[in-house]
Coordinates of C-alpha atoms in Angstrom, one line a residue:
X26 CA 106.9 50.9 128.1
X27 CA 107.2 47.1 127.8
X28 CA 106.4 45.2 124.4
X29 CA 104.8 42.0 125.0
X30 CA 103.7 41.2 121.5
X31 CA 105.2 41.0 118.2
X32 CA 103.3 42.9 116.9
X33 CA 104.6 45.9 119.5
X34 CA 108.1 44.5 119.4
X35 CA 107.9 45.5 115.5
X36 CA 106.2 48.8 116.1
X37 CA 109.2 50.0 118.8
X38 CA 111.9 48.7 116.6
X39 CA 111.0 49.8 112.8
X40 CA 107.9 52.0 113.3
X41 CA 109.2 54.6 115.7
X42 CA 112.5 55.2 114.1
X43 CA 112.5 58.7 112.9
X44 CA 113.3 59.5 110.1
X45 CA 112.4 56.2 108.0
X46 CA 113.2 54.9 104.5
X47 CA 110.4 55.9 102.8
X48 CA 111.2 58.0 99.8
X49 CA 107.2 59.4 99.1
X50 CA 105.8 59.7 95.3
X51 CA 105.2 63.3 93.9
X52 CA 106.9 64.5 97.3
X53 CA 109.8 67.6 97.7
X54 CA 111.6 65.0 100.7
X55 CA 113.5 68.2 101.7
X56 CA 110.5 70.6 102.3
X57 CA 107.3 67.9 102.7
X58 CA 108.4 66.3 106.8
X59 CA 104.4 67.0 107.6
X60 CA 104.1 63.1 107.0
X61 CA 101.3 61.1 108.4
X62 CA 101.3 57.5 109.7
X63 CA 98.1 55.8 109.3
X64 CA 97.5 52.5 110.9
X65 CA 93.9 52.1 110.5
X66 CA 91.4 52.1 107.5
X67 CA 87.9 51.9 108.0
X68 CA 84.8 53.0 105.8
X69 CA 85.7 56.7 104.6
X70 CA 88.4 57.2 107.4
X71 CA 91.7 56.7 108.0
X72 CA 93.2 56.6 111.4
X73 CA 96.6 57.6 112.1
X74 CA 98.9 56.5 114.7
X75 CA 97.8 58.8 117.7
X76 CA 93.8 57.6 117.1
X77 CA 93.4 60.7 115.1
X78 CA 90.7 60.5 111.9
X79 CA 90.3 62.1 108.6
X80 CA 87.6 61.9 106.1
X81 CA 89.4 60.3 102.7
X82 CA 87.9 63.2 100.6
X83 CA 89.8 62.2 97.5
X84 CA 89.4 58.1 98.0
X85 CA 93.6 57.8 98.0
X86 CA 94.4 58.6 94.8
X87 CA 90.6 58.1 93.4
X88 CA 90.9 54.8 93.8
X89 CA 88.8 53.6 97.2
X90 CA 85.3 53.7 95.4
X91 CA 83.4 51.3 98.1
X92 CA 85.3 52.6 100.9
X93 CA 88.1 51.3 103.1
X94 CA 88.2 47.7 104.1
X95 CA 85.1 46.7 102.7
X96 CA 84.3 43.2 104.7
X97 CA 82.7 41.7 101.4
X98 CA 86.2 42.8 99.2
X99 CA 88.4 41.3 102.3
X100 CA 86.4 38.2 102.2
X101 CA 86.5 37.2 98.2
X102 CA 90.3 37.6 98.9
X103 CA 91.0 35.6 101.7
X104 CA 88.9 33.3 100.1
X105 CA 91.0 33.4 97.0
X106 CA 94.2 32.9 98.7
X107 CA 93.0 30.4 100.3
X108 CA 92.3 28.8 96.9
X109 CA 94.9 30.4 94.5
X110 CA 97.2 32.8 95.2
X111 CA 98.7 33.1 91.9
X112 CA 100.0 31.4 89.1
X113 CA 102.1 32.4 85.9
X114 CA 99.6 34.1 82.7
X115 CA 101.6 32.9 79.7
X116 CA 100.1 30.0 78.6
X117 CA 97.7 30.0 81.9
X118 CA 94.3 30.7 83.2
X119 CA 92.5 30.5 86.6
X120 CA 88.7 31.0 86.9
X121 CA 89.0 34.4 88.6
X122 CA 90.2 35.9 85.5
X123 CA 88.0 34.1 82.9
X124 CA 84.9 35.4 85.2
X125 CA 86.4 38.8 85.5
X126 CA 87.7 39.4 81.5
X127 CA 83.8 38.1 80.9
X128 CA 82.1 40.5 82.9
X129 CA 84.3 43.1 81.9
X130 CA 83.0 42.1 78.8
X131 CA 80.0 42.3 79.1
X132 CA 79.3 45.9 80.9
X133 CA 81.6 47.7 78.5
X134 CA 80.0 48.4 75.1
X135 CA 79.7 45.5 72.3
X136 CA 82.9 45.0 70.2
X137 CA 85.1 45.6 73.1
X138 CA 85.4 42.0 74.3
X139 CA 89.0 40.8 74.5
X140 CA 90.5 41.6 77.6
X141 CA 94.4 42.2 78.3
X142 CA 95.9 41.9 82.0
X143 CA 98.6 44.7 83.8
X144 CA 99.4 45.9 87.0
X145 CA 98.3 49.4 87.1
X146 CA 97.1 52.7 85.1
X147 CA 100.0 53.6 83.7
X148 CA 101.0 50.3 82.3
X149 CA 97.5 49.5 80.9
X150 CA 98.1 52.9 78.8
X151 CA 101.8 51.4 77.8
X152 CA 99.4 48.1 76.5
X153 CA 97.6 50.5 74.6
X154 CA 100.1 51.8 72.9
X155 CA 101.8 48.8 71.5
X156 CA 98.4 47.4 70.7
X157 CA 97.3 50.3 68.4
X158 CA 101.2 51.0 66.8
X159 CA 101.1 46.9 66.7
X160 CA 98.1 46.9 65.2
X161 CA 99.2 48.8 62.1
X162 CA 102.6 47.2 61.9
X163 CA 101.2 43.4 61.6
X164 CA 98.7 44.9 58.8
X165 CA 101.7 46.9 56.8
X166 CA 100.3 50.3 57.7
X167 CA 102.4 52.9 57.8
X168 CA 100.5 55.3 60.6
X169 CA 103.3 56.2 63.8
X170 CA 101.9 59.8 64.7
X171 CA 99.7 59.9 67.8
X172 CA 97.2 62.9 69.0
X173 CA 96.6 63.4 72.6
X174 CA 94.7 66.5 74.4
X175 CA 97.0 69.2 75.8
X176 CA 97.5 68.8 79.5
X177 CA 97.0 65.1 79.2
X178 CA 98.3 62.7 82.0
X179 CA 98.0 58.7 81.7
X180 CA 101.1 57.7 83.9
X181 CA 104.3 57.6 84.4
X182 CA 106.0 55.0 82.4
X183 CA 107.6 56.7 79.3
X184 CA 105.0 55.9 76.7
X185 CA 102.2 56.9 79.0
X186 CA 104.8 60.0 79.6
X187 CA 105.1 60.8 76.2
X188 CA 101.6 61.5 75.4
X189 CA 101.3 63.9 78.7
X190 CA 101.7 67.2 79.3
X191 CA 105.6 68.6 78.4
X192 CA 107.2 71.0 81.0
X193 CA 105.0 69.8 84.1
X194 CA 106.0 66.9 85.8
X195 CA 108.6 65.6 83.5
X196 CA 110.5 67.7 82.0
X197 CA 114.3 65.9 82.7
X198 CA 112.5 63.1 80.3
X199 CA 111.7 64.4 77.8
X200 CA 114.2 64.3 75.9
X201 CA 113.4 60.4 75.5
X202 CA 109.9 60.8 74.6
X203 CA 108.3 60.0 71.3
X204 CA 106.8 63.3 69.7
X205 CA 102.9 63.1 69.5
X206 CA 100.2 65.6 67.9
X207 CA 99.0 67.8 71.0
X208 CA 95.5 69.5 70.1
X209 CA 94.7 72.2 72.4
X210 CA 92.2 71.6 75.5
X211 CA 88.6 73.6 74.7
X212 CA 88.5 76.8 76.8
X213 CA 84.8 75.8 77.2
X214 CA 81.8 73.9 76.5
X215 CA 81.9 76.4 72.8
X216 CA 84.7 75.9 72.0
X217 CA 85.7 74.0 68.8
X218 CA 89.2 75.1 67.7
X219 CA 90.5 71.6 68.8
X220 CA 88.1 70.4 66.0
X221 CA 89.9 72.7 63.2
X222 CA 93.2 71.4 64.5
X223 CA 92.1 67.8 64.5
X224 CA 90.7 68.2 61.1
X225 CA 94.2 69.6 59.8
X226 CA 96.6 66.9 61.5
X227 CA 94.1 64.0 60.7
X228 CA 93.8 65.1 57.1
X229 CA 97.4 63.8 56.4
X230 CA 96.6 60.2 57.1
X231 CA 99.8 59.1 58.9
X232 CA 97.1 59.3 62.5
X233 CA 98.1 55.9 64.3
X234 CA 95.7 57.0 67.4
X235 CA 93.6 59.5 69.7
X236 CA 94.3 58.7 73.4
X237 CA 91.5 61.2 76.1
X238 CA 91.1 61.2 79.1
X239 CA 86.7 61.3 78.5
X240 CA 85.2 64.1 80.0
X241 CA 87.5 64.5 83.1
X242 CA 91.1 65.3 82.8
X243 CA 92.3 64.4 86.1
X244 CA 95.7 65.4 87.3
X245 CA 95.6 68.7 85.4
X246 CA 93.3 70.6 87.7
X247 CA 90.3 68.1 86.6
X248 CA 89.5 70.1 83.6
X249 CA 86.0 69.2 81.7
X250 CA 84.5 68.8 78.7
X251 CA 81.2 68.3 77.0
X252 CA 80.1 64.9 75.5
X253 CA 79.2 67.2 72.3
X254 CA 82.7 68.0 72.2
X255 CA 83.9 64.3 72.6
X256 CA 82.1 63.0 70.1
X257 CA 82.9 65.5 67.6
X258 CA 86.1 65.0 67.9
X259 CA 85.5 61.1 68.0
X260 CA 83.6 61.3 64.8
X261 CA 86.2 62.6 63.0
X262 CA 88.9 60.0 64.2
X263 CA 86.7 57.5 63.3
X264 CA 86.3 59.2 59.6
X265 CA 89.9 58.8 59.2
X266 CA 90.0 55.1 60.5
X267 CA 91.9 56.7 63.3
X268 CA 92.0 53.9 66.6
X269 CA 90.7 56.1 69.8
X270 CA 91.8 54.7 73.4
X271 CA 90.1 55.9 76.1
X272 CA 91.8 56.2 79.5
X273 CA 89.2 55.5 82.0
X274 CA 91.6 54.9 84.6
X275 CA 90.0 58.2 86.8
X276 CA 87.0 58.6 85.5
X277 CA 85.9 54.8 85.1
X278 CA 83.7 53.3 88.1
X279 CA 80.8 55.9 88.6
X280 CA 82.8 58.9 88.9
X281 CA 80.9 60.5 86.6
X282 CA 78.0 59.4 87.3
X283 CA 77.5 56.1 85.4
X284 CA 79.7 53.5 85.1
X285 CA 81.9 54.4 82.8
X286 CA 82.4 57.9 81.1
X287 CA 81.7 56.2 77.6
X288 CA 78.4 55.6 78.8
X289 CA 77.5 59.2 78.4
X290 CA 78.1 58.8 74.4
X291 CA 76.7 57.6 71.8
X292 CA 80.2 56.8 69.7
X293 CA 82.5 54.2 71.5
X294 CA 86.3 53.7 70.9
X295 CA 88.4 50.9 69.9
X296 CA 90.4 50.5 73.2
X297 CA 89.6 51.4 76.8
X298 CA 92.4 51.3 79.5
X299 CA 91.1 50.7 83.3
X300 CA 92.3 50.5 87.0
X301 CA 92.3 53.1 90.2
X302 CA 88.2 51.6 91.3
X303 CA 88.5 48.2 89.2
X304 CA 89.5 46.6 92.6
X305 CA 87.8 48.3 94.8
X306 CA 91.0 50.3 95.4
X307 CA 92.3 47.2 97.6
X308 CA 94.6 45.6 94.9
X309 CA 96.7 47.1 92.0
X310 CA 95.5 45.7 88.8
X311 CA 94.9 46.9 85.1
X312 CA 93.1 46.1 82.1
X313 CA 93.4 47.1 78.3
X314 CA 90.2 46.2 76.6
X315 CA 90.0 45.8 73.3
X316 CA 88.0 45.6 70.0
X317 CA 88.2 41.9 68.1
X318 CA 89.5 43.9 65.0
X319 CA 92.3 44.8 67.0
X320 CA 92.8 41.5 68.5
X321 CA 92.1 40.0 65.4
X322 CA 95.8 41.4 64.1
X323 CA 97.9 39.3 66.3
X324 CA 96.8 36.0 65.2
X325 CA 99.1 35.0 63.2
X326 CA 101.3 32.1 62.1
X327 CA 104.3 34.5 63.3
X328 CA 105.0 33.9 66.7
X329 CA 106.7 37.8 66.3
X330 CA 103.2 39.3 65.5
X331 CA 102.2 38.1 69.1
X332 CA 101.9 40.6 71.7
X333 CA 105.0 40.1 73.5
X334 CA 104.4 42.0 76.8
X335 CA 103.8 40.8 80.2
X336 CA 104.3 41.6 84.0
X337 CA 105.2 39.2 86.6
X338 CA 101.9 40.1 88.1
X339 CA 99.8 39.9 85.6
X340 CA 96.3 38.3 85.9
X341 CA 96.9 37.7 89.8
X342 CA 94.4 36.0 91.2
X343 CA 93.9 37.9 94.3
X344 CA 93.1 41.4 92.9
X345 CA 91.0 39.4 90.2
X346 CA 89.0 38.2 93.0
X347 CA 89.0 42.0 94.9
X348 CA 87.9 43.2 91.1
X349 CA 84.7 40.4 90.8
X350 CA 83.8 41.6 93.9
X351 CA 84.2 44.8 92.8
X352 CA 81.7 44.0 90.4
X353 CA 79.1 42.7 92.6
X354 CA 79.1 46.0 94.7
X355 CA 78.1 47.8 91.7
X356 CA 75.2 45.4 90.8
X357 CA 73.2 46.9 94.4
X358 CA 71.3 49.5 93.9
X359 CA 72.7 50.9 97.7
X360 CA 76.0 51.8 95.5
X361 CA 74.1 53.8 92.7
X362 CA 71.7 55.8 95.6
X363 CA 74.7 56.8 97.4
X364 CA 76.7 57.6 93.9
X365 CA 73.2 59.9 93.6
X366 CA 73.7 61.8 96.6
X367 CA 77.3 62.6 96.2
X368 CA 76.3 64.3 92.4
X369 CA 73.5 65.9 94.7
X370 CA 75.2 67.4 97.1
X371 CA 78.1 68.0 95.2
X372 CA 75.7 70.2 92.7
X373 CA 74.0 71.7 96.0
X374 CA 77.5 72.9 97.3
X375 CA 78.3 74.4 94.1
X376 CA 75.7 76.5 93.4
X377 CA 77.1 78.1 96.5
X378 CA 80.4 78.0 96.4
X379 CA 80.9 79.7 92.9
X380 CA 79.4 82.8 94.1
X381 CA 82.0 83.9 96.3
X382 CA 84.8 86.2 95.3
X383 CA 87.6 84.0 96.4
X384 CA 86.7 81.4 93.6
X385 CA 87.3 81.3 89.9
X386 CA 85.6 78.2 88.6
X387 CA 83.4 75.6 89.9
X388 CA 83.6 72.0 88.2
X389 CA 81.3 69.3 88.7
X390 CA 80.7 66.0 86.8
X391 CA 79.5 63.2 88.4
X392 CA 81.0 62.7 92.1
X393 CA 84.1 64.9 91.1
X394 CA 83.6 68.3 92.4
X395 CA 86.3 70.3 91.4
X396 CA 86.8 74.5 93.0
X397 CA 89.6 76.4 91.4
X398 CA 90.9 79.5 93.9
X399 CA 91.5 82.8 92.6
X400 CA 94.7 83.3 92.7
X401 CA 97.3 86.4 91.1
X402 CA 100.1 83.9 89.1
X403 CA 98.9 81.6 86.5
X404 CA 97.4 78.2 88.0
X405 CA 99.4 75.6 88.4
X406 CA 100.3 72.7 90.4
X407 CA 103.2 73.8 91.8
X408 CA 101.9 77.0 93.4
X409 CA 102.1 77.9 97.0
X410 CA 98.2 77.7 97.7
X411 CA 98.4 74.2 98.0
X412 CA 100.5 73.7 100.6
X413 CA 98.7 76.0 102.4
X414 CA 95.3 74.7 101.6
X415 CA 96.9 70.8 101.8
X416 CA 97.8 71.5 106.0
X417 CA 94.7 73.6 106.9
X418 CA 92.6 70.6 105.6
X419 CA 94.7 67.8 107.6
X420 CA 94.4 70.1 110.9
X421 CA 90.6 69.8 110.2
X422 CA 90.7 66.0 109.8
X423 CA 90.7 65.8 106.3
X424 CA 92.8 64.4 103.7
X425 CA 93.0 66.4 100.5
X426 CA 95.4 66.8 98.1
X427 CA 94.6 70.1 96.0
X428 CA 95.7 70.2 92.5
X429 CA 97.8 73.1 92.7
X430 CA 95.1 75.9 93.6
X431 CA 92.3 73.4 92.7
X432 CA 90.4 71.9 96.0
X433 CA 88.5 69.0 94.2
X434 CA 86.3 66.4 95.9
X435 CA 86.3 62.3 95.0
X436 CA 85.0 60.8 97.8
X437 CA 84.0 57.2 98.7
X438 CA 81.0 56.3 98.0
X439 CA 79.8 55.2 101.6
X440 CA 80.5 59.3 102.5
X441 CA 77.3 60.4 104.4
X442 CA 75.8 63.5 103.9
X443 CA 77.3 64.9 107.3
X444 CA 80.6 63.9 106.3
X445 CA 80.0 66.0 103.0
X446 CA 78.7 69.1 105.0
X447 CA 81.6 69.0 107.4
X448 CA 83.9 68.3 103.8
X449 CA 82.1 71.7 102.2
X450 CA 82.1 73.9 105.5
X451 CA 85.7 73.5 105.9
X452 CA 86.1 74.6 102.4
X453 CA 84.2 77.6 103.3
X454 CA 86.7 78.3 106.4
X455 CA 89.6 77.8 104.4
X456 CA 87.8 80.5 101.6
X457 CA 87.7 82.5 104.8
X458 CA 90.9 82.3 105.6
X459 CA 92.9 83.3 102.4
X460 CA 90.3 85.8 101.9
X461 CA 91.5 87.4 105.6

């Protein structure tokens, strides 16, 4: 076979290699080798490298919200690199960020206006956390303890670590991590013992911070709560002059249903940590929003009472632009219908699927549709199931990436309603399967 372009000369000499360089996140190298090559995005699908396409059923990594290579998304960045690629963000602006930090602004709720630039999830949780411990050192307070929900994940850096789930993911760590106040995860919509145990831990005043994920713990099976629950619990905080963060990273950007999962309450936090959708899942970028009260305790005289953090990245102009247009997707009302029909079909499907024997649960909020299997051993991510359920899926043409023996659903929001049936009858099949 001859190569007469570049772009084929490349393709024989680096792409065809077996095996490559890659070293693959949350991947067993020795055991995983059922690695695909995609070459091609487009709308829900990805194409890999023999024309073969799947339906992106969980939006890679929850992140794709519009759908893949959006023309609009592609164009507001080639625009902006034709303008401004990017430019150092210590003691410098550009106009994509001052438009973005002011619309961010202005669709969260009031008092969370000041508007702090990352790279990613995890490092707009690491923001947080020297914000709110920041916070109380610059005003003399002595509060250090923090209290997260039990099988918590908000990244992998080692503060976002810390507050996490012990034993799971990162248990050569943790001896490093900070100790933090773990209240137990309600076993339903009833259930209130993590309200007793908040009342006890907050009652001794030394409380620097609740960090949730709202509504929607992701990477733990995406276990879910009620808002009554949440804003119990956020009442009390508040009570106690506690600072609450909420990690919106997963459920922010009408995965459950509105815009933000704090738009389901009534009681808002100090500090709200977003990424995954902000782009358009084109572009890394974070943000750390916060309250002026908080901001408010880093002006100072004392350059040291600054917040002294920064990434080389930070406030690039390119996933700024990506994130304003973003934006402008979720002002059409086309976004919001089709947001409607996922929770519709998504509520459809499980009225169904919870009757049969070979489920357990059935978890739905928003466009996350979440189907736990039945299986003998204690759930888990780690159990067999999901490799199982991770290769019968990719023979059908979809990717899906169980959470242990939890099948869960996060589509784009451009799915159609066919792609959704063929999505739901494969689960059905695979049901079958195990069940045979």
């Amino acid at each position: 076979r001859s190569f007469k372009t570049k772009e084929q000369f490349i393709f024989k000499k680096y792409l065809m290699k077996k095996p490559d360089n890659i070293w693959h996140p949350f991947t067993q190298m020795k055991t995983d080798t059922n690695t695909l090559l995609i070459t091609k995005t487009k709308g829900v699908s990805l194409f890999d490298d023999l024309g073969k396409e799947y339906i992106d059923a969980n939006s890679s990594w929850w992140v794709n919200v519009h759908g893949h290579s959006h023309p609009y998304i592609g164009k507001a960045i080639n625009d902006q690199f034709n303008t401004l690629d990017h430019v150092i963000f210590a003691g410098v602006k550009h106009p994509k960020a001052i438009e973005l930090s002011r619309r961010i602004s202005d669709i969260l709720p009031e008092k969370l206006e000041k508007v702090f630039f990352s790279d990613d999830g995890s490092t707009s949780v690491e923001v947080a956390l020297k914000m709110v411990i920041q916070f109380h050192h610059n005003n003399n307070v002595d509060k250090k303890r923090i209290v997260a929900l039990s099988g918590a994940y908000h990244g992998d850096t080692f503060g976002a670590m810390s507050l996490g789930e012990r034993g799971y993911f990162n248990e050569p760590f943790e001896p490093y991590f900070f100790d933090i106040e773990c209240l137990d995860f309600p076993k339903n919509e009833t259930d209130n013992h993590f309200i007793e145990q908040a009342k006890e831990i907050f009652a001794k005043g030394d409380v620097c911070a609740l960090i949730v994920e709202p509504l929607v713990q992701g990477s733990s099976g995406m276990r879910m709560y009620s808002v009554e629950q949440l804003e119990s619990l956020m009442k009390l905080a508040k009570k106690h002059e506690i600072l609450i963060i909420f990690d919106e990273v997963m459920t922010g950007w009408g995965r459950t249903g509105k815009l933000f999962a704090l738009d389901h309450l009534n009681i808002h936090p100090d500090i709200v940590c977003l990424s995954k959708g902000l782009t358009g899942g084109t572009l890394p970028l974070g943000l750390t929003v916060a309250s002026e009260k908080i901001y408010n305790a880093f002006l100072s005289d004392d350059k040291k009472k600054a917040l002294l953090h920064g990434h080389s990245f930070t406030g690039n102009a390119l996933a700024c632009a990506a994130a304003c247009a973003s934006l402008d997707l979720f002002e059409e009302k086309q976004t919001w219908d089709n947001v409607k029909n996922i929770v519709y079909k998504h509520h459809l499907f499980k009225e169904e699927v919870q009757k049969d024997e070979m489920v357990s649960k059935v978890r739905q909020t928003g466009t996350i549709l979440a189907i736990e299997i039945k299986i003998e051993q204690e759930s888990g991510y780690f159990v067999g199931i999901r490799d199982l359920a991770y290769d019968f899926f990719i023979e059908n043409g979809i990717l899906l990436r169980p959470l242990g023996n939890v099948i869960f659903i996060n589509p784009p929001y451009c799915i159609s309603s066919d792609q959704l049936d063929y999505i739901y009858s494969k689960i059905q099949l695979f049901l079958d399967k195990i069940r045979n």
